[in-house]
């Protein structure tokens, strides 16, 4: 644990305060720790015992549909992205997409969505392809960020011709 005080000193006659913040490293073993905090001044010393529990910060899983997405030139489609929190994770999440083909965009209906508890949240990602978006298959990077964590998933996007072919 790394301790940080908001102020190392409190002005006499001791009417002020200092906030103790404790930070646990990612490699610290989970469990309960006993700490002793000592304050001195004016010829006096006082101690307080604290019990601190280090636990997992939680995380989230993030999945896109197995088949990815398919859209025709000049049209839009929506795919459902699923965010599932675990281990007490709770945070507002943002979703972005990159590596899109020229002339296409990807947006969600909200700037951010908060996930918490253990309930999965489904967020539609709307993909719009311009009439000039090149036909083909692309690997789109969908990035979800929140609570100090970022996860990236690759989703296949197929852009189809809007012009029907006669056979």
JSON list of N, CA and C in Angstrom, two decimals, residues 52-106:
[
{"chain": "A", "resi": 52, "resn": "UNK", "atom": "N", "xyz": [-7.62, -2.42, 6.58]},
{"chain": "A", "resi": 52, "resn": "UNK", "atom": "CA", "xyz": [-7.83, -2.11, 5.17]},
{"chain": "A", "resi": 52, "resn": "UNK", "atom": "C", "xyz": [-7.97, -3.42, 4.40]},
{"chain": "A", "resi": 53, "resn": "UNK", "atom": "N", "xyz": [-9.01, -3.52, 3.60]},
{"chain": "A", "resi": 53, "resn": "UNK", "atom": "CA", "xyz": [-9.22, -4.71, 2.78]},
{"chain": "A", "resi": 53, "resn": "UNK", "atom": "C", "xyz": [-8.90, -4.38, 1.33]},
{"chain": "A", "resi": 54, "resn": "UNK", "atom": "N", "xyz": [-7.99, -5.14, 0.75]},
{"chain": "A", "resi": 54, "resn": "UNK", "atom": "CA", "xyz": [-7.64, -4.98, -0.65]},
{"chain": "A", "resi": 54, "resn": "UNK", "atom": "C", "xyz": [-8.43, -6.05, -1.42]},
{"chain": "A", "resi": 55, "resn": "UNK", "atom": "N", "xyz": [-9.24, -5.59, -2.34]},
{"chain": "A", "resi": 55, "resn": "UNK", "atom": "CA", "xyz": [-10.05, -6.52, -3.13]},
{"chain": "A", "resi": 55, "resn": "UNK", "atom": "C", "xyz": [-9.95, -6.16, -4.61]},
{"chain": "A", "resi": 56, "resn": "UNK", "atom": "N", "xyz": [-10.43, -7.07, -5.42]},
{"chain": "A", "resi": 56, "resn": "UNK", "atom": "CA", "xyz": [-10.36, -6.84, -6.86]},
{"chain": "A", "resi": 56, "resn": "UNK", "atom": "C", "xyz": [-11.22, -5.63, -7.23]},
{"chain": "A", "resi": 57, "resn": "UNK", "atom": "N", "xyz": [-10.75, -4.89, -8.19]},
{"chain": "A", "resi": 57, "resn": "UNK", "atom": "CA", "xyz": [-11.48, -3.70, -8.64]},
{"chain": "A", "resi": 57, "resn": "UNK", "atom": "C", "xyz": [-12.63, -4.08, -9.57]},
{"chain": "A", "resi": 58, "resn": "UNK", "atom": "N", "xyz": [-12.70, -5.32, -9.96]},
{"chain": "A", "resi": 58, "resn": "UNK", "atom": "CA", "xyz": [-13.73, -5.75, -10.88]},
{"chain": "A", "resi": 58, "resn": "UNK", "atom": "C", "xyz": [-13.30, -5.50, -12.33]},
{"chain": "A", "resi": 59, "resn": "UNK", "atom": "N", "xyz": [-14.07, -6.01, -13.21]},
{"chain": "A", "resi": 59, "resn": "UNK", "atom": "CA", "xyz": [-13.77, -5.87, -14.63]},
{"chain": "A", "resi": 59, "resn": "UNK", "atom": "C", "xyz": [-15.07, -5.99, -15.42]},
{"chain": "A", "resi": 60, "resn": "UNK", "atom": "N", "xyz": [-14.94, -6.02, -16.72]},
{"chain": "A", "resi": 60, "resn": "UNK", "atom": "CA", "xyz": [-16.11, -6.21, -17.57]},
{"chain": "A", "resi": 60, "resn": "UNK", "atom": "C", "xyz": [-15.69, -7.05, -18.78]},
{"chain": "A", "resi": 61, "resn": "UNK", "atom": "N", "xyz": [-16.65, -7.77, -19.31]},
{"chain": "A", "resi": 61, "resn": "UNK", "atom": "CA", "xyz": [-16.41, -8.46, -20.58]},
{"chain": "A", "resi": 61, "resn": "UNK", "atom": "C", "xyz": [-17.18, -7.72, -21.65]},
{"chain": "A", "resi": 62, "resn": "UNK", "atom": "N", "xyz": [-16.73, -7.90, -22.86]},
{"chain": "A", "resi": 62, "resn": "UNK", "atom": "CA", "xyz": [-17.28, -7.14, -23.98]},
{"chain": "A", "resi": 62, "resn": "UNK", "atom": "C", "xyz": [-17.28, -8.04, -25.20]},
{"chain": "A", "resi": 63, "resn": "UNK", "atom": "N", "xyz": [-18.44, -8.26, -25.78]},
{"chain": "A", "resi": 63, "resn": "UNK", "atom": "CA", "xyz": [-18.53, -9.13, -26.95]},
{"chain": "A", "resi": 63, "resn": "UNK", "atom": "C", "xyz": [-19.33, -8.47, -28.06]},
{"chain": "A", "resi": 64, "resn": "UNK", "atom": "N", "xyz": [-18.96, -8.84, -29.28]},
{"chain": "A", "resi": 64, "resn": "UNK", "atom": "CA", "xyz": [-19.69, -8.42, -30.47]},
{"chain": "A", "resi": 64, "resn": "UNK", "atom": "C", "xyz": [-20.31, -9.69, -31.06]},
{"chain": "A", "resi": 65, "resn": "UNK", "atom": "N", "xyz": [-21.30, -9.55, -31.93]},
{"chain": "A", "resi": 65, "resn": "UNK", "atom": "CA", "xyz": [-21.92, -10.75, -32.52]},
{"chain": "A", "resi": 65, "resn": "UNK", "atom": "C", "xyz": [-20.89, -11.61, -33.27]},
{"chain": "A", "resi": 66, "resn": "UNK", "atom": "N", "xyz": [-21.04, -12.93, -33.16]},
{"chain": "A", "resi": 66, "resn": "UNK", "atom": "CA", "xyz": [-20.12, -13.86, -33.82]},
{"chain": "A", "resi": 66, "resn": "UNK", "atom": "C", "xyz": [-19.98, -13.59, -35.31]},
{"chain": "A", "resi": 67, "resn": "UNK", "atom": "N", "xyz": [-21.07, -13.29, -35.97]},
{"chain": "A", "resi": 67, "resn": "UNK", "atom": "CA", "xyz": [-21.02, -13.10, -37.41]},
{"chain": "A", "resi": 67, "resn": "UNK", "atom": "C", "xyz": [-20.61, -11.70, -37.83]},
{"chain": "A", "resi": 68, "resn": "UNK", "atom": "N", "xyz": [-20.34, -10.83, -36.88]},
{"chain": "A", "resi": 68, "resn": "UNK", "atom": "CA", "xyz": [-19.97, -9.46, -37.22]},
{"chain": "A", "resi": 68, "resn": "UNK", "atom": "C", "xyz": [-21.18, -8.69, -37.74]},
{"chain": "A", "resi": 69, "resn": "UNK", "atom": "N", "xyz": [-20.95, -7.86, -38.73]},
{"chain": "A", "resi": 69, "resn": "UNK", "atom": "CA", "xyz": [-22.02, -7.04, -39.28]},
{"chain": "A", "resi": 69, "resn": "UNK", "atom": "C", "xyz": [-21.92, -7.01, -40.80]},
{"chain": "A", "resi": 70, "resn": "UNK", "atom": "N", "xyz": [-23.07, -6.77, -41.42]},
{"chain": "A", "resi": 70, "resn": "UNK", "atom": "CA", "xyz": [-23.13, -6.67, -42.86]},
{"chain": "A", "resi": 70, "resn": "UNK", "atom": "C", "xyz": [-24.02, -5.49, -43.22]},
{"chain": "A", "resi": 71, "resn": "UNK", "atom": "N", "xyz": [-23.58, -4.69, -44.19]},
{"chain": "A", "resi": 71, "resn": "UNK", "atom": "CA", "xyz": [-24.35, -3.52, -44.60]},
{"chain": "A", "resi": 71, "resn": "UNK", "atom": "C", "xyz": [-24.18, -3.32, -46.10]},
{"chain": "A", "resi": 72, "resn": "UNK", "atom": "N", "xyz": [-25.23, -2.86, -46.75]},
{"chain": "A", "resi": 72, "resn": "UNK", "atom": "CA", "xyz": [-25.15, -2.55, -48.18]},
{"chain": "A", "resi": 72, "resn": "UNK", "atom": "C", "xyz": [-24.79, -1.08, -48.35]},
{"chain": "A", "resi": 73, "resn": "UNK", "atom": "N", "xyz": [-24.13, -0.78, -49.46]},
{"chain": "A", "resi": 73, "resn": "UNK", "atom": "CA", "xyz": [-23.77, 0.61, -49.76]},
{"chain": "A", "resi": 73, "resn": "UNK", "atom": "C", "xyz": [-25.02, 1.49, -49.71]},
{"chain": "A", "resi": 74, "resn": "UNK", "atom": "N", "xyz": [-24.91, 2.65, -49.04]},
{"chain": "A", "resi": 74, "resn": "UNK", "atom": "CA", "xyz": [-26.02, 3.58, -48.96]},
{"chain": "A", "resi": 74, "resn": "UNK", "atom": "C", "xyz": [-27.03, 3.27, -47.86]},
{"chain": "A", "resi": 75, "resn": "UNK", "atom": "N", "xyz": [-26.76, 2.26, -47.04]},
{"chain": "A", "resi": 75, "resn": "UNK", "atom": "CA", "xyz": [-27.70, 1.85, -46.00]},
{"chain": "A", "resi": 75, "resn": "UNK", "atom": "C", "xyz": [-27.02, 1.83, -44.63]},
{"chain": "A", "resi": 76, "resn": "UNK", "atom": "N", "xyz": [-27.85, 1.57, -43.60]},
{"chain": "A", "resi": 76, "resn": "UNK", "atom": "CA", "xyz": [-27.33, 1.42, -42.24]},
{"chain": "A", "resi": 76, "resn": "UNK", "atom": "C", "xyz": [-27.74, 0.06, -41.69]},
{"chain": "A", "resi": 77, "resn": "UNK", "atom": "N", "xyz": [-27.01, -0.37, -40.68]},
{"chain": "A", "resi": 77, "resn": "UNK", "atom": "CA", "xyz": [-27.35, -1.59, -39.97]},
{"chain": "A", "resi": 77, "resn": "UNK", "atom": "C", "xyz": [-26.98, -1.38, -38.51]},
{"chain": "A", "resi": 78, "resn": "UNK", "atom": "N", "xyz": [-27.57, -2.14, -37.62]},
{"chain": "A", "resi": 78, "resn": "UNK", "atom": "CA", "xyz": [-27.24, -2.05, -36.20]},
{"chain": "A", "resi": 78, "resn": "UNK", "atom": "C", "xyz": [-26.85, -3.43, -35.69]},
{"chain": "A", "resi": 79, "resn": "UNK", "atom": "N", "xyz": [-25.80, -3.46, -34.90]},
{"chain": "A", "resi": 79, "resn": "UNK", "atom": "CA", "xyz": [-25.38, -4.70, -34.24]},
{"chain": "A", "resi": 79, "resn": "UNK", "atom": "C", "xyz": [-25.40, -4.45, -32.74]},
{"chain": "A", "resi": 80, "resn": "UNK", "atom": "N", "xyz": [-25.76, -5.48, -32.00]},
{"chain": "A", "resi": 80, "resn": "UNK", "atom": "CA", "xyz": [-25.82, -5.35, -30.54]},
{"chain": "A", "resi": 80, "resn": "UNK", "atom": "C", "xyz": [-24.50, -5.75, -29.91]},
{"chain": "A", "resi": 81, "resn": "UNK", "atom": "N", "xyz": [-23.91, -4.82, -29.16]},
{"chain": "A", "resi": 81, "resn": "UNK", "atom": "CA", "xyz": [-22.70, -5.08, -28.39]},
{"chain": "A", "resi": 81, "resn": "UNK", "atom": "C", "xyz": [-23.14, -5.37, -26.96]},
{"chain": "A", "resi": 82, "resn": "UNK", "atom": "N", "xyz": [-22.50, -6.34, -26.32]},
{"chain": "A", "resi": 82, "resn": "UNK", "atom": "CA", "xyz": [-22.90, -6.71, -24.96]},
{"chain": "A", "resi": 82, "resn": "UNK", "atom": "C", "xyz": [-21.76, -6.46, -23.99]},
{"chain": "A", "resi": 83, "resn": "UNK", "atom": "N", "xyz": [-22.04, -5.66, -22.95]},
{"chain": "A", "resi": 83, "resn": "UNK", "atom": "CA", "xyz": [-21.09, -5.38, -21.88]},
{"chain": "A", "resi": 83, "resn": "UNK", "atom": "C", "xyz": [-21.61, -6.06, -20.62]},
{"chain": "A", "resi": 84, "resn": "UNK", "atom": "N", "xyz": [-20.75, -6.85, -19.95]},
{"chain": "A", "resi": 84, "resn": "UNK", "atom": "CA", "xyz": [-21.15, -7.52, -18.73]},
{"chain": "A", "resi": 84, "resn": "UNK", "atom": "C", "xyz": [-20.14, -7.23, -17.62]},
{"chain": "A", "resi": 85, "resn": "UNK", "atom": "N", "xyz": [-20.57, -6.52, -16.55]},
{"chain": "A", "resi": 85, "resn": "UNK", "atom": "CA", "xyz": [-19.66, -6.24, -15.45]},
{"chain": "A", "resi": 85, "resn": "UNK", "atom": "C", "xyz": [-19.53, -7.45, -14.53]},
{"chain": "A", "resi": 86, "resn": "UNK", "atom": "N", "xyz": [-18.43, -7.53, -13.79]},
{"chain": "A", "resi": 86, "resn": "UNK", "atom": "CA", "xyz": [-18.25, -8.57, -12.79]},
{"chain": "A", "resi": 86, "resn": "UNK", "atom": "C", "xyz": [-17.32, -8.07, -11.70]},
{"chain": "A", "resi": 87, "resn": "UNK", "atom": "N", "xyz": [-17.37, -8.73, -10.55]},
{"chain": "A", "resi": 87, "resn": "UNK", "atom": "CA", "xyz": [-16.47, -8.40, -9.45]},
{"chain": "A", "resi": 87, "resn": "UNK", "atom": "C", "xyz": [-16.67, -7.02, -8.86]},
{"chain": "A", "resi": 88, "resn": "UNK", "atom": "N", "xyz": [-17.89, -6.49, -8.93]},
{"chain": "A", "resi": 88, "resn": "UNK", "atom": "CA", "xyz": [-18.15, -5.17, -8.36]},
{"chain": "A", "resi": 88, "resn": "UNK", "atom": "C", "xyz": [-17.84, -4.02, -9.29]},
{"chain": "A", "resi": 89, "resn": "UNK", "atom": "N", "xyz": [-17.55, -4.30, -10.55]},
{"chain": "A", "resi": 89, "resn": "UNK", "atom": "CA", "xyz": [-17.23, -3.24, -11.50]},
{"chain": "A", "resi": 89, "resn": "UNK", "atom": "C", "xyz": [-18.44, -2.36, -11.72]},
{"chain": "A", "resi": 90, "resn": "UNK", "atom": "N", "xyz": [-18.22, -1.05, -11.71]},
{"chain": "A", "resi": 90, "resn": "UNK", "atom": "CA", "xyz": [-19.28, -0.09, -11.99]},
{"chain": "A", "resi": 90, "resn": "UNK", "atom": "C", "xyz": [-18.62, 1.16, -12.56]},
{"chain": "A", "resi": 91, "resn": "UNK", "atom": "N", "xyz": [-19.00, 1.55, -13.77]},
{"chain": "A", "resi": 91, "resn": "UNK", "atom": "CA", "xyz": [-18.41, 2.73, -14.39]},
{"chain": "A", "resi": 91, "resn": "UNK", "atom": "C", "xyz": [-19.19, 3.13, -15.64]},
{"chain": "A", "resi": 92, "resn": "UNK", "atom": "N", "xyz": [-19.14, 4.41, -15.97]},
{"chain": "A", "resi": 92, "resn": "UNK", "atom": "CA", "xyz": [-19.67, 4.82, -17.27]},
{"chain": "A", "resi": 92, "resn": "UNK", "atom": "C", "xyz": [-18.72, 4.33, -18.36]},
{"chain": "A", "resi": 93, "resn": "UNK", "atom": "N", "xyz": [-19.28, 3.84, -19.44]},
{"chain": "A", "resi": 93, "resn": "UNK", "atom": "CA", "xyz": [-18.49, 3.27, -20.52]},
{"chain": "A", "resi": 93, "resn": "UNK", "atom": "C", "xyz": [-18.66, 4.08, -21.80]},
{"chain": "A", "resi": 94, "resn": "UNK", "atom": "N", "xyz": [-17.59, 4.18, -22.56]},
{"chain": "A", "resi": 94, "resn": "UNK", "atom": "CA", "xyz": [-17.68, 4.81, -23.88]},
{"chain": "A", "resi": 94, "resn": "UNK", "atom": "C", "xyz": [-17.30, 3.77, -24.93]},
{"chain": "A", "resi": 95, "resn": "UNK", "atom": "N", "xyz": [-17.89, 3.89, -26.09]},
{"chain": "A", "resi": 95, "resn": "UNK", "atom": "CA", "xyz": [-17.65, 2.93, -27.17]},
{"chain": "A", "resi": 95, "resn": "UNK", "atom": "C", "xyz": [-17.29, 3.70, -28.43]},
{"chain": "A", "resi": 96, "resn": "UNK", "atom": "N", "xyz": [-16.21, 3.29, -29.07]},
{"chain": "A", "resi": 96, "resn": "UNK", "atom": "CA", "xyz": [-15.81, 3.88, -30.35]},
{"chain": "A", "resi": 96, "resn": "UNK", "atom": "C", "xyz": [-15.45, 2.77, -31.31]},
{"chain": "A", "resi": 97, "resn": "UNK", "atom": "N", "xyz": [-15.46, 3.09, -32.59]},
{"chain": "A", "resi": 97, "resn": "UNK", "atom": "CA", "xyz": [-15.06, 2.13, -33.62]},
{"chain": "A", "resi": 97, "resn": "UNK", "atom": "C", "xyz": [-14.07, 2.82, -34.54]},
{"chain": "A", "resi": 98, "resn": "UNK", "atom": "N", "xyz": [-13.06, 2.06, -34.96]},
{"chain": "A", "resi": 98, "resn": "UNK", "atom": "CA", "xyz": [-12.07, 2.61, -35.88]},
{"chain": "A", "resi": 98, "resn": "UNK", "atom": "C", "xyz": [-11.75, 1.56, -36.93]},
{"chain": "A", "resi": 99, "resn": "UNK", "atom": "N", "xyz": [-10.90, 1.94, -37.86]},
{"chain": "A", "resi": 99, "resn": "UNK", "atom": "CA", "xyz": [-10.52, 1.06, -38.97]},
{"chain": "A", "resi": 99, "resn": "UNK", "atom": "C", "xyz": [-11.72, 0.76, -39.87]},
{"chain": "A", "resi": 100, "resn": "UNK", "atom": "N", "xyz": [-12.63, 1.74, -39.94]},
{"chain": "A", "resi": 100, "resn": "UNK", "atom": "CA", "xyz": [-13.81, 1.60, -40.79]},
{"chain": "A", "resi": 100, "resn": "UNK", "atom": "C", "xyz": [-13.44, 1.89, -42.24]},
{"chain": "A", "resi": 101, "resn": "UNK", "atom": "N", "xyz": [-14.15, 1.29, -43.19]},
{"chain": "A", "resi": 101, "resn": "UNK", "atom": "CA", "xyz": [-13.87, 1.60, -44.59]},
{"chain": "A", "resi": 101, "resn": "UNK", "atom": "C", "xyz": [-14.27, 3.04, -44.92]},
{"chain": "A", "resi": 102, "resn": "UNK", "atom": "N", "xyz": [-13.67, 3.59, -45.95]},
{"chain": "A", "resi": 102, "resn": "UNK", "atom": "CA", "xyz": [-13.94, 4.97, -46.37]},
{"chain": "A", "resi": 102, "resn": "UNK", "atom": "C", "xyz": [-15.44, 5.17, -46.59]},
{"chain": "A", "resi": 103, "resn": "UNK", "atom": "N", "xyz": [-15.94, 6.30, -46.11]},
{"chain": "A", "resi": 103, "resn": "UNK", "atom": "CA", "xyz": [-17.34, 6.64, -46.33]},
{"chain": "A", "resi": 103, "resn": "UNK", "atom": "C", "xyz": [-18.31, 5.98, -45.36]},
{"chain": "A", "resi": 104, "resn": "UNK", "atom": "N", "xyz": [-17.81, 5.33, -44.34]},
{"chain": "A", "resi": 104, "resn": "UNK", "atom": "CA", "xyz": [-18.71, 4.70, -43.37]},
{"chain": "A", "resi": 104, "resn": "UNK", "atom": "C", "xyz": [-18.48, 5.28, -41.98]},
{"chain": "A", "resi": 105, "resn": "UNK", "atom": "N", "xyz": [-19.51, 5.18, -41.14]},
{"chain": "A", "resi": 105, "resn": "UNK", "atom": "CA", "xyz": [-19.43, 5.67, -39.77]},
{"chain": "A", "resi": 105, "resn": "UNK", "atom": "C", "xyz": [-20.02, 4.62, -38.83]},
{"chain": "A", "resi": 106, "resn": "UNK", "atom": "N", "xyz": [-19.63, 4.71, -37.56]},
{"chain": "A", "resi": 106, "resn": "UNK", "atom": "CA", "xyz": [-20.20, 3.84, -36.53]},
{"chain": "A", "resi": 106, "resn": "UNK", "atom": "C", "xyz": [-20.52, 4.70, -35.32]}
]
